[in-house]
Every structure is written in C-alpha cells, then in structure tokens.
CSV table of C-alpha atoms and ligand atoms in Angstrom, one decimal:
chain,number,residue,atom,x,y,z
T,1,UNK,CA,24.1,-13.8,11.1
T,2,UNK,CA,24.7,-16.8,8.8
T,3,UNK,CA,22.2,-15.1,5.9
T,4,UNK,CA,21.7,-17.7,2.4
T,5,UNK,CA,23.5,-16.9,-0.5
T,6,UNK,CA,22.4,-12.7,-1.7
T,7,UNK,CA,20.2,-12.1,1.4
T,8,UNK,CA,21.7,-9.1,2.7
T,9,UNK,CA,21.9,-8.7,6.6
T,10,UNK,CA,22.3,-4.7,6.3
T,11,UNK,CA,19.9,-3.0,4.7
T,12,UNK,CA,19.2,0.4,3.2
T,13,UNK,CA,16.3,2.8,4.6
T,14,UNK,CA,14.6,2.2,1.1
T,15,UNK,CA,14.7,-2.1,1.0
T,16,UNK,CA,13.7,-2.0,4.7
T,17,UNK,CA,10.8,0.6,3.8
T,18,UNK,CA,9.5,-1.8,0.6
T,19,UNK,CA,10.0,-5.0,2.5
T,20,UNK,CA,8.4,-3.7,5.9
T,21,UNK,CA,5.9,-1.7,3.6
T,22,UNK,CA,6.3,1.2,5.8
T,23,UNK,CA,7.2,4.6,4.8
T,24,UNK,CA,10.8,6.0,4.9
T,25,UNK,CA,9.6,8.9,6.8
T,26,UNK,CA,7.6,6.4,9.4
T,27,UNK,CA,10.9,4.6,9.4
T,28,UNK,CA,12.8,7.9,11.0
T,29,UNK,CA,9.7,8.4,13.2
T,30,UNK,CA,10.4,5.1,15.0
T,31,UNK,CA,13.9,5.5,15.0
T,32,UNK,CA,13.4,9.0,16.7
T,33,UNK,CA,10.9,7.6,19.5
T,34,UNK,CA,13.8,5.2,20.0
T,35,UNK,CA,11.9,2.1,19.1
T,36,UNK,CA,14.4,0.8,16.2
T,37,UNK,CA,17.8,1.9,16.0
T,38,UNK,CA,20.4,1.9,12.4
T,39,UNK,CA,23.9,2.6,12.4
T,40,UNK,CA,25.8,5.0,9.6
T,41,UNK,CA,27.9,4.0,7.0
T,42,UNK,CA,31.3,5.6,6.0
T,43,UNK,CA,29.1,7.9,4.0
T,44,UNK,CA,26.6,8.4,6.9
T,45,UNK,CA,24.0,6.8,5.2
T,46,UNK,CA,21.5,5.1,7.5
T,47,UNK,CA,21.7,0.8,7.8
T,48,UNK,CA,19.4,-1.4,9.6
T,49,UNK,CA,20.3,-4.7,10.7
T,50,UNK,CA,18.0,-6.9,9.0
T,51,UNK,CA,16.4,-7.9,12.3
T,52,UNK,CA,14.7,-4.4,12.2
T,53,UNK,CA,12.0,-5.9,10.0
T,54,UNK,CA,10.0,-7.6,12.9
T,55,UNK,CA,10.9,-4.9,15.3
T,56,UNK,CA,8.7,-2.8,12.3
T,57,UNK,CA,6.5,-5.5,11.8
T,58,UNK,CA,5.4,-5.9,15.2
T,59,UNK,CA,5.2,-2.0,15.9
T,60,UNK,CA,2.6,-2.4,13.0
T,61,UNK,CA,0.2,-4.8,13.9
T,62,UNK,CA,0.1,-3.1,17.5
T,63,UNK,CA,-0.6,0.1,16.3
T,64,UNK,CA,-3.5,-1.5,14.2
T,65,UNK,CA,-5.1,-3.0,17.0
T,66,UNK,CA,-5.5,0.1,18.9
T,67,UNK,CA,-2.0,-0.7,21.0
T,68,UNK,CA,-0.5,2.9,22.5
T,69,UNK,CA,3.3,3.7,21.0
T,70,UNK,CA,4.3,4.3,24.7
T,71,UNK,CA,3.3,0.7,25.0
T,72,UNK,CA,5.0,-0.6,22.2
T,73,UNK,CA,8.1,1.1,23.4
T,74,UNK,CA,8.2,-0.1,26.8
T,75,UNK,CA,7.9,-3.7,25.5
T,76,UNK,CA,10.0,-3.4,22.7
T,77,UNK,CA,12.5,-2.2,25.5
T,78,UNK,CA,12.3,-5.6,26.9
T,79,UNK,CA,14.8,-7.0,24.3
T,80,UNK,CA,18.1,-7.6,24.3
T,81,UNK,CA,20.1,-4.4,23.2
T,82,UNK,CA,23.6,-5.2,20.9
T,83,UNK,CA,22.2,-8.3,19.6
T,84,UNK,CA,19.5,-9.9,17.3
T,85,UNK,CA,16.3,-10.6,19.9
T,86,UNK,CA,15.7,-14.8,19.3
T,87,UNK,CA,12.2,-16.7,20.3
T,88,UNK,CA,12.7,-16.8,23.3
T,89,UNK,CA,13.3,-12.9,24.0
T,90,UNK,CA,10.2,-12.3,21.9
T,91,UNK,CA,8.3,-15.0,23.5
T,92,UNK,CA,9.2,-13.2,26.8
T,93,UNK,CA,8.1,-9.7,25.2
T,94,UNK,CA,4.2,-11.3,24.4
T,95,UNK,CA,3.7,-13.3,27.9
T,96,UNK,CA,4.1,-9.5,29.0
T,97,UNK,CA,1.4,-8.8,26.7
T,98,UNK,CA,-0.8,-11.9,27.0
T,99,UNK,CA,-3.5,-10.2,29.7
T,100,UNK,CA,-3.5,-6.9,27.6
T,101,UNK,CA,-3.9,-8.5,24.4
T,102,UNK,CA,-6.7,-11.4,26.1
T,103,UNK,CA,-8.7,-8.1,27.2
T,104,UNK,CA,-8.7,-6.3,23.9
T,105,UNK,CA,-9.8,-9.8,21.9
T,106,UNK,CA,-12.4,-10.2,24.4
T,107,UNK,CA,-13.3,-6.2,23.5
T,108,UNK,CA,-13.1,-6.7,19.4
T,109,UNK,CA,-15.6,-10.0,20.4
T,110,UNK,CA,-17.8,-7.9,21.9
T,111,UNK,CA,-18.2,-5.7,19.5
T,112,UNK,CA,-18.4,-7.6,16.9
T,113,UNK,CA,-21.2,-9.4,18.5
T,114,UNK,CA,-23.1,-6.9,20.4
T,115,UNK,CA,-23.9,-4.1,17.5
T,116,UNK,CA,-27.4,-5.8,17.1
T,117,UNK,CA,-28.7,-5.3,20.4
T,118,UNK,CA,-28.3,-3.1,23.5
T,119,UNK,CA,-25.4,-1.5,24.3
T,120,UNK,CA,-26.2,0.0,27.4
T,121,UNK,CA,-25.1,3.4,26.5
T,122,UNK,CA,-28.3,5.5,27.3
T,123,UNK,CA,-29.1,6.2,24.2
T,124,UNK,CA,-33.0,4.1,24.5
T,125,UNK,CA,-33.0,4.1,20.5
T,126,UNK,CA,-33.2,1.1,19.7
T,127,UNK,CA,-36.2,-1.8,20.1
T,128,UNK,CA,-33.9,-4.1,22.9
T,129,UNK,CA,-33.6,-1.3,25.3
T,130,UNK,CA,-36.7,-1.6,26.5
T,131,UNK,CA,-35.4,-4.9,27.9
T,132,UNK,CA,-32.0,-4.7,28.5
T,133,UNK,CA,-32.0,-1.3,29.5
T,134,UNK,CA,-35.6,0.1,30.9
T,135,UNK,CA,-35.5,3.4,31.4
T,136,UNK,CA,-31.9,3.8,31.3
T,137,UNK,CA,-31.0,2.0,34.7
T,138,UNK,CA,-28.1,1.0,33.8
T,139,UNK,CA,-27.0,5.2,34.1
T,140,UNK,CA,-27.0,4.0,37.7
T,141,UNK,CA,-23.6,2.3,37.3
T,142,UNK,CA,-21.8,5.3,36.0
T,143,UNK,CA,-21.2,7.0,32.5
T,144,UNK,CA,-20.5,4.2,29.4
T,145,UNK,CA,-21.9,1.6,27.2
T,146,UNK,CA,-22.1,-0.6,30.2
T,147,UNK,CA,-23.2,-4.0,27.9
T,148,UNK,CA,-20.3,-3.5,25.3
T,149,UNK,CA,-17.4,-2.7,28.0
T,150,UNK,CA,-15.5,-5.5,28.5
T,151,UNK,CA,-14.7,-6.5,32.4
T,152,UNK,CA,-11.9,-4.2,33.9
T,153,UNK,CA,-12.2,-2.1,31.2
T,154,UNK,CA,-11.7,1.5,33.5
T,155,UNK,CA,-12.0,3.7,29.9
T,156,UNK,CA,-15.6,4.6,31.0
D,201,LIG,S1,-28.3,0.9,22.7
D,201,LIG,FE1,-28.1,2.6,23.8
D,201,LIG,S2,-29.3,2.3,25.6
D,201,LIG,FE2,-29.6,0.5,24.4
C-alpha cells in the first residue's frame, strides 16, 4: 500500500483504538468473533493493517442501527481474505445489504412519523384510536403495532 509520507500502514491496538474511537477491549472482541483479524510482531504485539479502520468503522455504524453481529459477520465474510477489500468488494458487500437496509429506513420513517397518532398496538389510549383503531380490530390481524410495522416486517 503506497501510504503518503508518515502515514503508517501497520498500526498499534492503541492508534487503531483512538482513530476508530473504539475501545481496545471492543477491538479484541471483534477480533475474537473473527470479524477483523491483526498479525503479531517479533514481540507478539498485536498489528492491524490500516485497512482495519473501515472494517471497525462499518461494524460501528451497523451495530448503531440496530444491525445483528451475526449479520455483520457474514457480510463482512464477503471480502476478500489476504488482501486490502477495494470499492468494488465493498460495493458488492452493501448491494447484499441494500433490501435489509431499504426495510429498516422505511422502519426508522415510520417511526419517526407515526408517534403522534395510532399505532395499532391495542393499547386504545390515545384520542386517534377511536378511528384508526375502534375497538381494537386491528387484534384481528395478530399480536403487534400493526400501523407502525413496516411491510414484511415478521418481528410481530
Ligand atoms: S396507539 Fe395503541 S391502539 Fe392506538
């Protein structure tokens, strides 16, 4: 990896946990759940190739939006293995994700935008049940907020 001037391309469990802004001890967690992987020095002190920072990166934001580990593992699986992953091997890894990702947006939209009114749960407490929910009918299609649930959400 042709790195500029003083950019290292190995890098020590500590300047991959300040630049990743993960902790040490989450760094060993991933690398014992197999999803980032360092080699030993002479010493056998841990090194990460730098490319481990958007392996990290990307565990991250997945996590945040609600994304499984096993998940993330099986799609971080998808790369390349004894090279650096380019655009186009991540590119691959998100069209793999595109439908799971479209159907949790559409599920953050929803909630977002459906806290003021009815959500079909059963609950008949608020003012807009009476409406969109009378007398709980909707308990006829099953147990879950039936007006917040997103379309081939099977969680309910
Ligand atoms: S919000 Fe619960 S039934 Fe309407």
């Amino acid at each position: 990896m042709n790195l500029p001037e003083g950019i290292k391309s190995w890098l020590t469990v500590g300047e991959t946990a300040a630049r990743s802004g993960v902790a040490v001890s989450t760094l060993h967690f991933y690398e014992e759940k197999g999803l980032i992987r360092s080699t030993r020095t002479g010493g056998n002190q841990r090194r990460y190739a730098r490319d481990v920072l958007r392996r990290v990166s990307f565990i991250r934001v997945a996590q945040r939006v609600g994304i499984p580990l096993s998940d993330i593992a099986a799609a971080l699986s998808a790369l390349p293995d004894g090279r650096t992953p380019n655009r186009e091997d991540w590119t691959r890894l998100s069209s793999g994700w595109r439908a799971q990702l479209d159907e949790r947006i559409d599920q953050l939209k929803k909630l977002r935008d459906s806290l003021g009114d009815c959500i079909g749960c059963g609950c008949l407490s608020i003012d807009k049940c009476r409406l969109r929910n009378p007398g709980d009918k909707l308990a006829e299609r099953g147990p879950g907020p039936h007006r917040l649930l997103v379309a081939g959400d099977t969680s309910s």
